[in-house]
PDB file of C-alpha atoms in Angstrom:
ATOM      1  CA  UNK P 457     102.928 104.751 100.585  1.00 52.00           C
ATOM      2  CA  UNK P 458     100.054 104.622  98.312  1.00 57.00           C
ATOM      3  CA  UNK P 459      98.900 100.864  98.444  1.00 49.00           C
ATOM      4  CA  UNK P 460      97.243  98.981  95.978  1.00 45.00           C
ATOM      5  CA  UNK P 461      94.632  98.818  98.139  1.00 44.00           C
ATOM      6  CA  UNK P 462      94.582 102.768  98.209  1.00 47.00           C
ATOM      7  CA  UNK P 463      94.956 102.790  94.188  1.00 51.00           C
ATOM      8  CA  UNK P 464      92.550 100.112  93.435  1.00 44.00           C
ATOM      9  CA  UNK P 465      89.787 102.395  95.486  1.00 46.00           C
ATOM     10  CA  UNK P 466      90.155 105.622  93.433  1.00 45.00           C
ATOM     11  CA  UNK P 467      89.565 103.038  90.539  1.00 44.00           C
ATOM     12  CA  UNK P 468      86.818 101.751  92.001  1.00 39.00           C
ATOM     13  CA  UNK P 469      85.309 105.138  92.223  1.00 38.00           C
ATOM     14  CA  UNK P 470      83.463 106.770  89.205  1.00 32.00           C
ATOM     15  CA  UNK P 471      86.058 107.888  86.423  1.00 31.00           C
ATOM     16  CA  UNK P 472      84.008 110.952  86.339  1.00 29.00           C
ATOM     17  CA  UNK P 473      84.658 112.167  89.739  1.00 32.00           C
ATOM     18  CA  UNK P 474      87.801 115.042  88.887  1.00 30.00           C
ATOM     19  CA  UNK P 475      89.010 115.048  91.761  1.00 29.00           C
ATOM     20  CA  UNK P 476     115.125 114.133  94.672  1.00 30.00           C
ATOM     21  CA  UNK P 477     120.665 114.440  99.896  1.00 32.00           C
ATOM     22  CA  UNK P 478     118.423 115.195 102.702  1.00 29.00           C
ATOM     23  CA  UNK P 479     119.710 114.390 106.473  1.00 27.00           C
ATOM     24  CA  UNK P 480     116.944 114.416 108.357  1.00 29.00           C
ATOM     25  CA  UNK P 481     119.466 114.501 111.531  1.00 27.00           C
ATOM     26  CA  UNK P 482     119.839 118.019 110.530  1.00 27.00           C
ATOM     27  CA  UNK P 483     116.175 119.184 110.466  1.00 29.00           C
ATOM     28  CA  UNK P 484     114.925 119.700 113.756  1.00 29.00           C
ATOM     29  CA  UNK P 485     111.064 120.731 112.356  1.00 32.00           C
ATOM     30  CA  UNK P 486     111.084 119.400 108.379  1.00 40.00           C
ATOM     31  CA  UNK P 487     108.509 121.838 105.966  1.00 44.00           C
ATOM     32  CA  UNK P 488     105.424 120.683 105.367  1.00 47.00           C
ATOM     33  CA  UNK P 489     104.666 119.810 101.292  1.00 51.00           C
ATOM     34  CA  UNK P 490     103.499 122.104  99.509  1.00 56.00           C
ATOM     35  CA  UNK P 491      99.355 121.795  99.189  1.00 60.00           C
ATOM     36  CA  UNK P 492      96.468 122.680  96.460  1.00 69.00           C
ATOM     37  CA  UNK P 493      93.015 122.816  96.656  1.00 84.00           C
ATOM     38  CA  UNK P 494      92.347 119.999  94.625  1.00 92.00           C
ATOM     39  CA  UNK P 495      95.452 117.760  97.155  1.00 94.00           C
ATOM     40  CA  UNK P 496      93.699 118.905 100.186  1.00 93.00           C
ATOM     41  CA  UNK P 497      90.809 116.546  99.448  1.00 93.00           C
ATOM     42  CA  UNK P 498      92.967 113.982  97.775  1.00 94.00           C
ATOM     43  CA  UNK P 499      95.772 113.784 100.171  1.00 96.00           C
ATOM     44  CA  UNK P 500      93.401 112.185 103.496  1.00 96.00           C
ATOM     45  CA  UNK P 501      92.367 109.624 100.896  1.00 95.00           C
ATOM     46  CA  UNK P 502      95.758 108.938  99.656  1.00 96.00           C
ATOM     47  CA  UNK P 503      98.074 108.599 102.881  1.00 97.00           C
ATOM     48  CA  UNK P 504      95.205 109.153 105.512  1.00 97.00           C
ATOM     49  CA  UNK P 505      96.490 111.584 108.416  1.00 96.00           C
ATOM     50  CA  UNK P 506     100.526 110.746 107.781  1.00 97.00           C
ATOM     51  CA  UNK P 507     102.621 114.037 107.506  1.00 97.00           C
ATOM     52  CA  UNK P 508     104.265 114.828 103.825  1.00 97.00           C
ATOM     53  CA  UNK P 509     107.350 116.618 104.146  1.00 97.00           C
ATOM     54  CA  UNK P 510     108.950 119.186 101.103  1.00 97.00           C
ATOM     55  CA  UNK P 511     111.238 116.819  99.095  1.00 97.00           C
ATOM     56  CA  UNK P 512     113.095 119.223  97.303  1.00 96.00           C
ATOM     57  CA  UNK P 513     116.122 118.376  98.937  1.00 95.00           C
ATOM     58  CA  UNK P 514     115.423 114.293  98.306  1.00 96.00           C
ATOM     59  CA  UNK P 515     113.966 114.311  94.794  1.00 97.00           C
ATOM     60  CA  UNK P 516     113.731 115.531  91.398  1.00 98.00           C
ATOM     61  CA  UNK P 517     110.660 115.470  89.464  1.00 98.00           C
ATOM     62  CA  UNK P 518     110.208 116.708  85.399  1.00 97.00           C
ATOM     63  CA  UNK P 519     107.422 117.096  83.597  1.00 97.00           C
ATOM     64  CA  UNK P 520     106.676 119.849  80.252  1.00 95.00           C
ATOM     65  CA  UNK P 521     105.135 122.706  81.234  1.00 94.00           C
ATOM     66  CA  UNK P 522     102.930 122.229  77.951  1.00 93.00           C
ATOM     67  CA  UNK P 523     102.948 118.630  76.887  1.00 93.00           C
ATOM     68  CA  UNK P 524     103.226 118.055  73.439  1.00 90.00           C
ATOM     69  CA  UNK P 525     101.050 115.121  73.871  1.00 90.00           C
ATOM     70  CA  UNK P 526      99.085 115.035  76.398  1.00 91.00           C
ATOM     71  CA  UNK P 527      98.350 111.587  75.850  1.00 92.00           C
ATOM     72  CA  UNK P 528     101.600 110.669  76.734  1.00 93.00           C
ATOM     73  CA  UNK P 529     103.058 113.403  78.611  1.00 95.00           C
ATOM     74  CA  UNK P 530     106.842 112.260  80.185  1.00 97.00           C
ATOM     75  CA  UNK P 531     107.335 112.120  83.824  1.00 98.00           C
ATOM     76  CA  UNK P 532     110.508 111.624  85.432  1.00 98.00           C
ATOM     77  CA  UNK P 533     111.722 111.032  88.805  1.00 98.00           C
ATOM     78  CA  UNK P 534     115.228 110.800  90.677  1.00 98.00           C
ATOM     79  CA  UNK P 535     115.154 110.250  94.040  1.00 98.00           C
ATOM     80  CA  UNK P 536     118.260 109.937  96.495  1.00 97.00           C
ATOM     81  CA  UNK P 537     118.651 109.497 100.343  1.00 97.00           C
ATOM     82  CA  UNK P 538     122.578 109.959 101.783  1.00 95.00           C
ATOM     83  CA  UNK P 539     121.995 109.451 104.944  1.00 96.00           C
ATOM     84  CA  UNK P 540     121.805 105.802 105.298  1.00 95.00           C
ATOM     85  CA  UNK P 541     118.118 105.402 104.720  1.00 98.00           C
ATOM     86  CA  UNK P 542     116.757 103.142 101.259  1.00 98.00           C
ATOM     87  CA  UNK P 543     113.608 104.337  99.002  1.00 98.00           C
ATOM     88  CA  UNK P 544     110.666 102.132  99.770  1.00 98.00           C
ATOM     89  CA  UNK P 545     108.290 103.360  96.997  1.00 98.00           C
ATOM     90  CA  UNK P 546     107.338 106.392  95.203  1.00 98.00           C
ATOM     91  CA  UNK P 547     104.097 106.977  94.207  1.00 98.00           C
ATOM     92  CA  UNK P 548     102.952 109.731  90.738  1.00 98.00           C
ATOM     93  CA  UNK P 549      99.650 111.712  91.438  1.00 98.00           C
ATOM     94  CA  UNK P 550      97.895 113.685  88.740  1.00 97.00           C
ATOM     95  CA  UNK P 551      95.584 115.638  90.713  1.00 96.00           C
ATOM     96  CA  UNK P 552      92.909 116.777  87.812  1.00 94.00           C
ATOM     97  CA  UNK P 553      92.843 113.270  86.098  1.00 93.00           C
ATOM     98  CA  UNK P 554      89.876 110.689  87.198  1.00 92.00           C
ATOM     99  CA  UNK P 555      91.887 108.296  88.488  1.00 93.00           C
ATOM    100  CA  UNK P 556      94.996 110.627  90.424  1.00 96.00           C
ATOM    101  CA  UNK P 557      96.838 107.621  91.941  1.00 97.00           C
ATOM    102  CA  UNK P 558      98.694 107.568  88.363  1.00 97.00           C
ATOM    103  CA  UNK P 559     101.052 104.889  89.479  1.00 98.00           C
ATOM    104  CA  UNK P 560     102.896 103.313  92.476  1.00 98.00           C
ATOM    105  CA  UNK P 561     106.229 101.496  92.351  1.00 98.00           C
ATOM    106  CA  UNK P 562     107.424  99.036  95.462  1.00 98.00           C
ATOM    107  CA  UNK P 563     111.393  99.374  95.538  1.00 98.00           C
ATOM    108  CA  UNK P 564     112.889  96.542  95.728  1.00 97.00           C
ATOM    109  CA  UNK P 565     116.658  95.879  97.022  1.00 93.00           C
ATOM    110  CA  UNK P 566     116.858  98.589  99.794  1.00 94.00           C
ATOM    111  CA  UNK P 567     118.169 101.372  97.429  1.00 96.00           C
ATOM    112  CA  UNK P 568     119.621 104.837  98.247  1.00 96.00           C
ATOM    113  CA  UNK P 569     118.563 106.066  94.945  1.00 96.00           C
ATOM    114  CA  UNK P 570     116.419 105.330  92.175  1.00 97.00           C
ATOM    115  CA  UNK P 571     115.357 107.430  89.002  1.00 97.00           C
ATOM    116  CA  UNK P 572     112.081 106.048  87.142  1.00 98.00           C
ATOM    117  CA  UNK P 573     110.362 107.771  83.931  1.00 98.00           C
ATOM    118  CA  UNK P 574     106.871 106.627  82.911  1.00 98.00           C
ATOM    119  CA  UNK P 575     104.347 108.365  80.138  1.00 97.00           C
ATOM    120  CA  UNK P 576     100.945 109.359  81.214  1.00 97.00           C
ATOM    121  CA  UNK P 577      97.615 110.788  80.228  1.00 94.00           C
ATOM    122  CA  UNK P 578      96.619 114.517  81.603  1.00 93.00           C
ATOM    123  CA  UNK P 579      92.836 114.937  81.094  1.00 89.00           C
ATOM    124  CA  UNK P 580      93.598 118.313  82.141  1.00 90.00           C
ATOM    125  CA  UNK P 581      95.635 121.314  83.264  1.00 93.00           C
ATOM    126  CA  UNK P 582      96.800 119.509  87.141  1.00 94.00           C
ATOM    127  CA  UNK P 583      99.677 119.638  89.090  1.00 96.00           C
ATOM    128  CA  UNK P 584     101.685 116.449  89.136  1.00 97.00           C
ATOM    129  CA  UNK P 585     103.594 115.421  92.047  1.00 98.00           C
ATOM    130  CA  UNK P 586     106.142 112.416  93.334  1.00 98.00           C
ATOM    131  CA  UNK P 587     105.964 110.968  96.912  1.00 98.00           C
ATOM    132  CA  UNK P 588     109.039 109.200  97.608  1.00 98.00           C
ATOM    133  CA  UNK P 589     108.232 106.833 100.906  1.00 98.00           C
ATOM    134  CA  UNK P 590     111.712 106.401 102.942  1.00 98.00           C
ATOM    135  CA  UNK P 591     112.517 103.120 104.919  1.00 98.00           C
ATOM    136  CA  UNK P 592     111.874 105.096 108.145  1.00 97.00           C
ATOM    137  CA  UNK P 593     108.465 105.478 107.060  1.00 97.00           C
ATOM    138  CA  UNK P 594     108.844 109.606 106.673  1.00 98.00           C
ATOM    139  CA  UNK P 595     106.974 110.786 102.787  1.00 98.00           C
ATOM    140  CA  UNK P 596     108.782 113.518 101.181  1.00 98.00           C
ATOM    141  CA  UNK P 597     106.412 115.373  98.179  1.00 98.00           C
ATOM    142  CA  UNK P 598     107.710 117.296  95.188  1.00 98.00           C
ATOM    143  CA  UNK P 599     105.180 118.700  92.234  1.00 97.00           C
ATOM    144  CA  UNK P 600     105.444 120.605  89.222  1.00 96.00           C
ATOM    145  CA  UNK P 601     102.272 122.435  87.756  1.00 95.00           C
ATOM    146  CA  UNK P 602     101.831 120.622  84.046  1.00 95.00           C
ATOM    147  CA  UNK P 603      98.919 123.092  81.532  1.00 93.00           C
ATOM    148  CA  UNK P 604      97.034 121.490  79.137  1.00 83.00           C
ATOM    149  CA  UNK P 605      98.033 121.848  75.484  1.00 69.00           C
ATOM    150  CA  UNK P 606      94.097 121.885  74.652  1.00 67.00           C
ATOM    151  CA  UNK P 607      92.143 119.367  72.290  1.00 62.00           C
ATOM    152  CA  UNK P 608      90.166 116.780  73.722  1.00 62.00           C
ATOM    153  CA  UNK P 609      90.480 115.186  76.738  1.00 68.00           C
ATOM    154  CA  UNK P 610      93.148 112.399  77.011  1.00 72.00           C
ATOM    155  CA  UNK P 611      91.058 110.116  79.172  1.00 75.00           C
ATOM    156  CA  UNK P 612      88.040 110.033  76.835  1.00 70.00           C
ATOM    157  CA  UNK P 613      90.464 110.041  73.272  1.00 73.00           C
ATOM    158  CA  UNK P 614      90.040 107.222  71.563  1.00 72.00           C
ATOM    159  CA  UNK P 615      92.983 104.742  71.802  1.00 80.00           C
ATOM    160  CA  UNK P 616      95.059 105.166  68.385  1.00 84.00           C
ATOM    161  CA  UNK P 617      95.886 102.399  65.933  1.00 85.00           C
ATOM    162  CA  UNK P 618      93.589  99.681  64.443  1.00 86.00           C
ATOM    163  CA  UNK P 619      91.507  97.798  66.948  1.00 85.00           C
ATOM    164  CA  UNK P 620      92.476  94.390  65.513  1.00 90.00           C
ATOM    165  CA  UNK P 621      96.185  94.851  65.768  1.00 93.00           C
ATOM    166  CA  UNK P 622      95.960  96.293  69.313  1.00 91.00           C
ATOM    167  CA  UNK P 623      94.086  92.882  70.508  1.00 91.00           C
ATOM    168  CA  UNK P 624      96.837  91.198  68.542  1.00 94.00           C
ATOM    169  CA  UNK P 625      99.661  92.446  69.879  1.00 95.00           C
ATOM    170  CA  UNK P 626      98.547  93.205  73.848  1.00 96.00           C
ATOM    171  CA  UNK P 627     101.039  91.983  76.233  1.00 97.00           C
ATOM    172  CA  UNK P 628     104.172  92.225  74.145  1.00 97.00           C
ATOM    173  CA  UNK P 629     106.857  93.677  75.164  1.00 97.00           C
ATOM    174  CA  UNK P 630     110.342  94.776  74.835  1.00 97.00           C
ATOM    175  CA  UNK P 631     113.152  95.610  77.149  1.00 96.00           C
ATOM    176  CA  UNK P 632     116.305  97.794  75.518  1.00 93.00           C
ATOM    177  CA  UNK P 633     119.257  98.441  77.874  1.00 85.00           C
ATOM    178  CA  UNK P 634     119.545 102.128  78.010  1.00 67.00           C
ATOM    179  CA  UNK P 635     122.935 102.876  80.457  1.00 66.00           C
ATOM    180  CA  UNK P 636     126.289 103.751  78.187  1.00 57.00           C
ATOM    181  CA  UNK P 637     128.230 101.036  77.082  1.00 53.00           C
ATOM    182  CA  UNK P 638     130.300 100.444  80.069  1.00 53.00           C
ATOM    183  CA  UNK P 639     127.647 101.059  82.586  1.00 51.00           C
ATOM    184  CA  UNK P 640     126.724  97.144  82.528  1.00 49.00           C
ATOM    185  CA  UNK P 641     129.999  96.282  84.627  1.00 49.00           C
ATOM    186  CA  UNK P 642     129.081  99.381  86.724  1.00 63.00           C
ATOM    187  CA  UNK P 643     127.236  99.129  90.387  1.00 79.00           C
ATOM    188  CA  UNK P 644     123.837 100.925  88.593  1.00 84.00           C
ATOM    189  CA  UNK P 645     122.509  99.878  84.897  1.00 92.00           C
ATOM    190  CA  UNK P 646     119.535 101.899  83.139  1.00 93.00           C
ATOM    191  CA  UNK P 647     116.353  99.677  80.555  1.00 95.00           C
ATOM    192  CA  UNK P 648     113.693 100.811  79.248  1.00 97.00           C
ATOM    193  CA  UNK P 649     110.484  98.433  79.238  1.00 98.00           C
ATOM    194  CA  UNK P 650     107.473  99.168  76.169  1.00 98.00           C
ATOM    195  CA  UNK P 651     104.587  97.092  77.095  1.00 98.00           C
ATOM    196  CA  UNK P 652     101.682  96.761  74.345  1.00 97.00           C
ATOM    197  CA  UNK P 653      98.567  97.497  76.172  1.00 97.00           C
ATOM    198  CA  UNK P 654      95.571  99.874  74.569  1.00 95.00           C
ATOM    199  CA  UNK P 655      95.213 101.012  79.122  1.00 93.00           C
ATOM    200  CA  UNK P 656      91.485 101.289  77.886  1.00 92.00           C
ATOM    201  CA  UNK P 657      90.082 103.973  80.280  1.00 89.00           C
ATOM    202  CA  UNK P 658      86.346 103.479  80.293  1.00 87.00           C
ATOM    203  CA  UNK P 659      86.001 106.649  79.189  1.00 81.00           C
ATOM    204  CA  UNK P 660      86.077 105.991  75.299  1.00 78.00           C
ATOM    205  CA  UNK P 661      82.991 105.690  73.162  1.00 73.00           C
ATOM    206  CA  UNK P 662      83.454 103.482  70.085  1.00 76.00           C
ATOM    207  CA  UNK P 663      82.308 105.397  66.950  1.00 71.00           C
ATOM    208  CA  UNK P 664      80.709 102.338  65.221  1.00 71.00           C
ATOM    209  CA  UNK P 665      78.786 100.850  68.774  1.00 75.00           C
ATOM    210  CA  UNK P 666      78.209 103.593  70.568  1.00 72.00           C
ATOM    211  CA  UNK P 667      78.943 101.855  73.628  1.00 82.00           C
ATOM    212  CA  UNK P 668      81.964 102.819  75.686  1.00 87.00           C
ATOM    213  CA  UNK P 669      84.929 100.239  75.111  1.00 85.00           C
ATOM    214  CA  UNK P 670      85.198  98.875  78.545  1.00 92.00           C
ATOM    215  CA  UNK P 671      88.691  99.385  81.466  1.00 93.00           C
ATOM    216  CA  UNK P 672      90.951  97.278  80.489  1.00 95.00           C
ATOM    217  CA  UNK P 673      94.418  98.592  82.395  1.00 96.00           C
ATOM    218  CA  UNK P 674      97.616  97.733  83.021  1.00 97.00           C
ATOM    219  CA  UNK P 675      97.104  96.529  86.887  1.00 98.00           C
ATOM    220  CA  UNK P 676     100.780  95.690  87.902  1.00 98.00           C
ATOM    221  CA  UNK P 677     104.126  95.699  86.432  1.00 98.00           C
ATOM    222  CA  UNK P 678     106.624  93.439  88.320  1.00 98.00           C
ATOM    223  CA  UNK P 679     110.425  93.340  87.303  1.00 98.00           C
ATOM    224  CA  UNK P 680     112.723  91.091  88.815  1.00 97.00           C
ATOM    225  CA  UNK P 681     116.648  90.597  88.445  1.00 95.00           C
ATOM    226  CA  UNK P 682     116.833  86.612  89.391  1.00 93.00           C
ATOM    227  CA  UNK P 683     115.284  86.450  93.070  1.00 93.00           C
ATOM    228  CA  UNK P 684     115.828  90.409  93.991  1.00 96.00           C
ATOM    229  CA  UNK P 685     112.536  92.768  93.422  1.00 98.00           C
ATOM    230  CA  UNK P 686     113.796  95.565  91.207  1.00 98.00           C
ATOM    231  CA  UNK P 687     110.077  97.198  91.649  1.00 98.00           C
ATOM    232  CA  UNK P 688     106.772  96.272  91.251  1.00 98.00           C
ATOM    233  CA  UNK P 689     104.364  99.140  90.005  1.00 98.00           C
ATOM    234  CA  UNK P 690     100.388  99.036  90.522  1.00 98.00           C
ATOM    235  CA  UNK P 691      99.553 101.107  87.602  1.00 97.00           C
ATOM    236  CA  UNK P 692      95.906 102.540  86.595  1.00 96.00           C
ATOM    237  CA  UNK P 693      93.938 104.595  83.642  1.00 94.00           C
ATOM    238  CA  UNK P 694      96.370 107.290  84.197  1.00 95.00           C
ATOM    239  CA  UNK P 695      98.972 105.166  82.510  1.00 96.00           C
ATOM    240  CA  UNK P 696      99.196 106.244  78.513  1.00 96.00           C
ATOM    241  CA  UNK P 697      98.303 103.671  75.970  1.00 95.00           C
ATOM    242  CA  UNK P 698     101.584 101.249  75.319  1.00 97.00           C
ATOM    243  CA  UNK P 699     103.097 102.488  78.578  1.00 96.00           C
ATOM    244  CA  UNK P 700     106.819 102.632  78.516  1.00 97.00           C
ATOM    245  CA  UNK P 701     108.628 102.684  82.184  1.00 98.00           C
ATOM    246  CA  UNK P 702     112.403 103.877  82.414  1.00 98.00           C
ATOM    247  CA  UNK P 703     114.177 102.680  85.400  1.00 97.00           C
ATOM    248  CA  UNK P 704     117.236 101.880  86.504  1.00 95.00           C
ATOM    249  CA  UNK P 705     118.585  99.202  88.644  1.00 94.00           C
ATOM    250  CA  UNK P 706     121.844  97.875  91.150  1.00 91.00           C
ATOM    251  CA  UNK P 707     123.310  94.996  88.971  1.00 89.00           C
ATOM    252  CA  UNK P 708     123.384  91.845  91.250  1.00 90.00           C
ATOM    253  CA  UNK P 709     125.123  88.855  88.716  1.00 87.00           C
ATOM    254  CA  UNK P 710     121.893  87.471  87.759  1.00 91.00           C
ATOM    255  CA  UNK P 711     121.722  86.712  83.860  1.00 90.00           C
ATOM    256  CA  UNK P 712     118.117  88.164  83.049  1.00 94.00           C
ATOM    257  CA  UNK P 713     115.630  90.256  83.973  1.00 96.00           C
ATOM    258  CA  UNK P 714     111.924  88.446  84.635  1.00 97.00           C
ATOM    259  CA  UNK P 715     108.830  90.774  83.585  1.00 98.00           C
ATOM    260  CA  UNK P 716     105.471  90.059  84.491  1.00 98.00           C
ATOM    261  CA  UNK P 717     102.354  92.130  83.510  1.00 98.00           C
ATOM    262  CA  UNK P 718      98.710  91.868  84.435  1.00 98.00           C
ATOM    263  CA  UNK P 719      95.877  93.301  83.291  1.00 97.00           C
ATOM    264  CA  UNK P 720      92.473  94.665  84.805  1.00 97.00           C
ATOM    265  CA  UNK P 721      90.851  91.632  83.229  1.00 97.00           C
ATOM    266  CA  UNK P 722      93.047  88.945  84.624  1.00 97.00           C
ATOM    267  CA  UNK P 723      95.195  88.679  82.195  1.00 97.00           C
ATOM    268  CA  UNK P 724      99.246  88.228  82.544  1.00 98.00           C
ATOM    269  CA  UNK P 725     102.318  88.089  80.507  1.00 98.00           C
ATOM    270  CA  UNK P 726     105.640  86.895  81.342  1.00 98.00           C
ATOM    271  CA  UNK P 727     109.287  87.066  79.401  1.00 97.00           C
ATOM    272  CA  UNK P 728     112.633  86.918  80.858  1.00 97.00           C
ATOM    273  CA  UNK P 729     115.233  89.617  78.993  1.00 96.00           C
ATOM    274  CA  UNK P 730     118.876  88.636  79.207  1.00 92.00           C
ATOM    275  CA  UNK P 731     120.967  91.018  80.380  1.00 85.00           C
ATOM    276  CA  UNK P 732     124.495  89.510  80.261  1.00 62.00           C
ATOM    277  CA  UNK P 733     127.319  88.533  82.629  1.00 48.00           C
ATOM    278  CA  UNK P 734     127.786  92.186  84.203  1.00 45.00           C
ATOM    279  CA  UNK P 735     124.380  92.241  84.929  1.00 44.00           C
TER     280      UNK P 735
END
């Protein structure tokens, strides 16, 4: 997978450098991933020499071909293994954008299938591309080719709303249940969590200062259902301003879900969200 480690380094680096069953039983020699100029030189960075494999047959990624927004543009994965083996992490790359490593969730509960949905800035026309990690180890890649609906760059807009209520209100957040109505006594339930967080890029130079308005990003996003990881995500500058992560997860009895955020400047929030008896 993509470590922290791997995704703190491309953050490290200067933000102006561009840089979904499958039974592997049945594949004697799998296809390589598909590959792009700009991949070629991220990929050895990413996952080092470890072979990517096509994951059209494991995963499902969506994106708009032409963003609306591309401040915010929706990406959504559903991933699935049904041959005994669990999803370990899966990891969003944004090839054009300054920081690519967009975001990189740790699975927890060894789970056959997960589907996740985050929003995300595109600085510019890129492919996008999901890269599920199995428990075996093997990385399965899918990517969708995302233009740019033109404007300025999202990396370098400047964050929207007024500056005093954004410091007031970082680190709230809210959790909705999103699964049908009978879905809580079911094995899988669906939430949606909106985090307040401006995900300052570095990139953004304040009209009144003229200085740039320093990183300040959502670091990591851990969810937990009483003692059982549902997944913790490292996030990065890629991440749109008030992120907003869809997941799902395999109900277990516990009575809440625990959310902890961090920031890039040390900063953390916690709140526990009940979730009832089914849950």
């Amino acid at each position: 997978m993509a470590s922290s480690a791997h995704l703190a380094g491309w953050q490290g680096r200067s933000v102006w450098t561009s840089a979904w069953g499958l039974t592997v039983a049945c594949l004697l020699m799998p296809a390589a991933a598909l590959a792009g100029p700009t991949w070629d030189g991220l990929k050895p960075d990413v996952f080092g020499d470890r072979a990517i494999l096509d994951g059209r047959e494991v995963v499902e990624l969506s994106a708009p071909t032409r963003p609306d927004d591309q401040s915010a543009v929706p990406v959504a994965v559903n991933a699935r293994f049904q041959d005994g083996r669990t999803i370990k992490s899966v990891s969003i790359i944004v090839d054009e954008n300054p920081s690519p490593v967009a975001a990189v969730f740790t699975i927890g509960g060894q789970r056959p299938h997960v589907r996740l949905a985050a929003n995300f800035r595109f600085n510019a026309e890129t492919d996008v591309r999901a890269v599920i990690e199995a428990s075996d180890g093997l990385l399965y890649m899918v990517e969708r080719h995302v233009k740019f609906a033109g404007g300025q760059a999202s990396c370098s807009a400047p964050p929207q709303g007024d500056p005093e209520e954004i410091r007031a209100t970082m680190g709230q957040m809210k959790l909705a249940n999103a699964s049908a109505p009978a879905a809580m006594s079911q094995i899988e339930a669906k939430a949606r969590l909106d985090i307040s967080h401006p995900n300052h890029t570095g990139m953004v130079l304040d009209q009144i200062s003229l200085l740039y308005i320093p990183l300040r990003i959502v670091s990591q996003v851990d969810v937990r259902q009483g003692d059982e990881l549902v997944f913790s995500m490292a996030g990065s500058m890629t991440l749109s301003q008030n992120p907003s992560i869809d997941f799902d997860y395999r109900v277990n009895g516990a009575h809440a879900l625990d959310v902890t955020i961090s920031d890039s400047d040390g900063v953390s929030w916690q709140q526990s969200f009940p979730v009832g008896h089914a849950s």
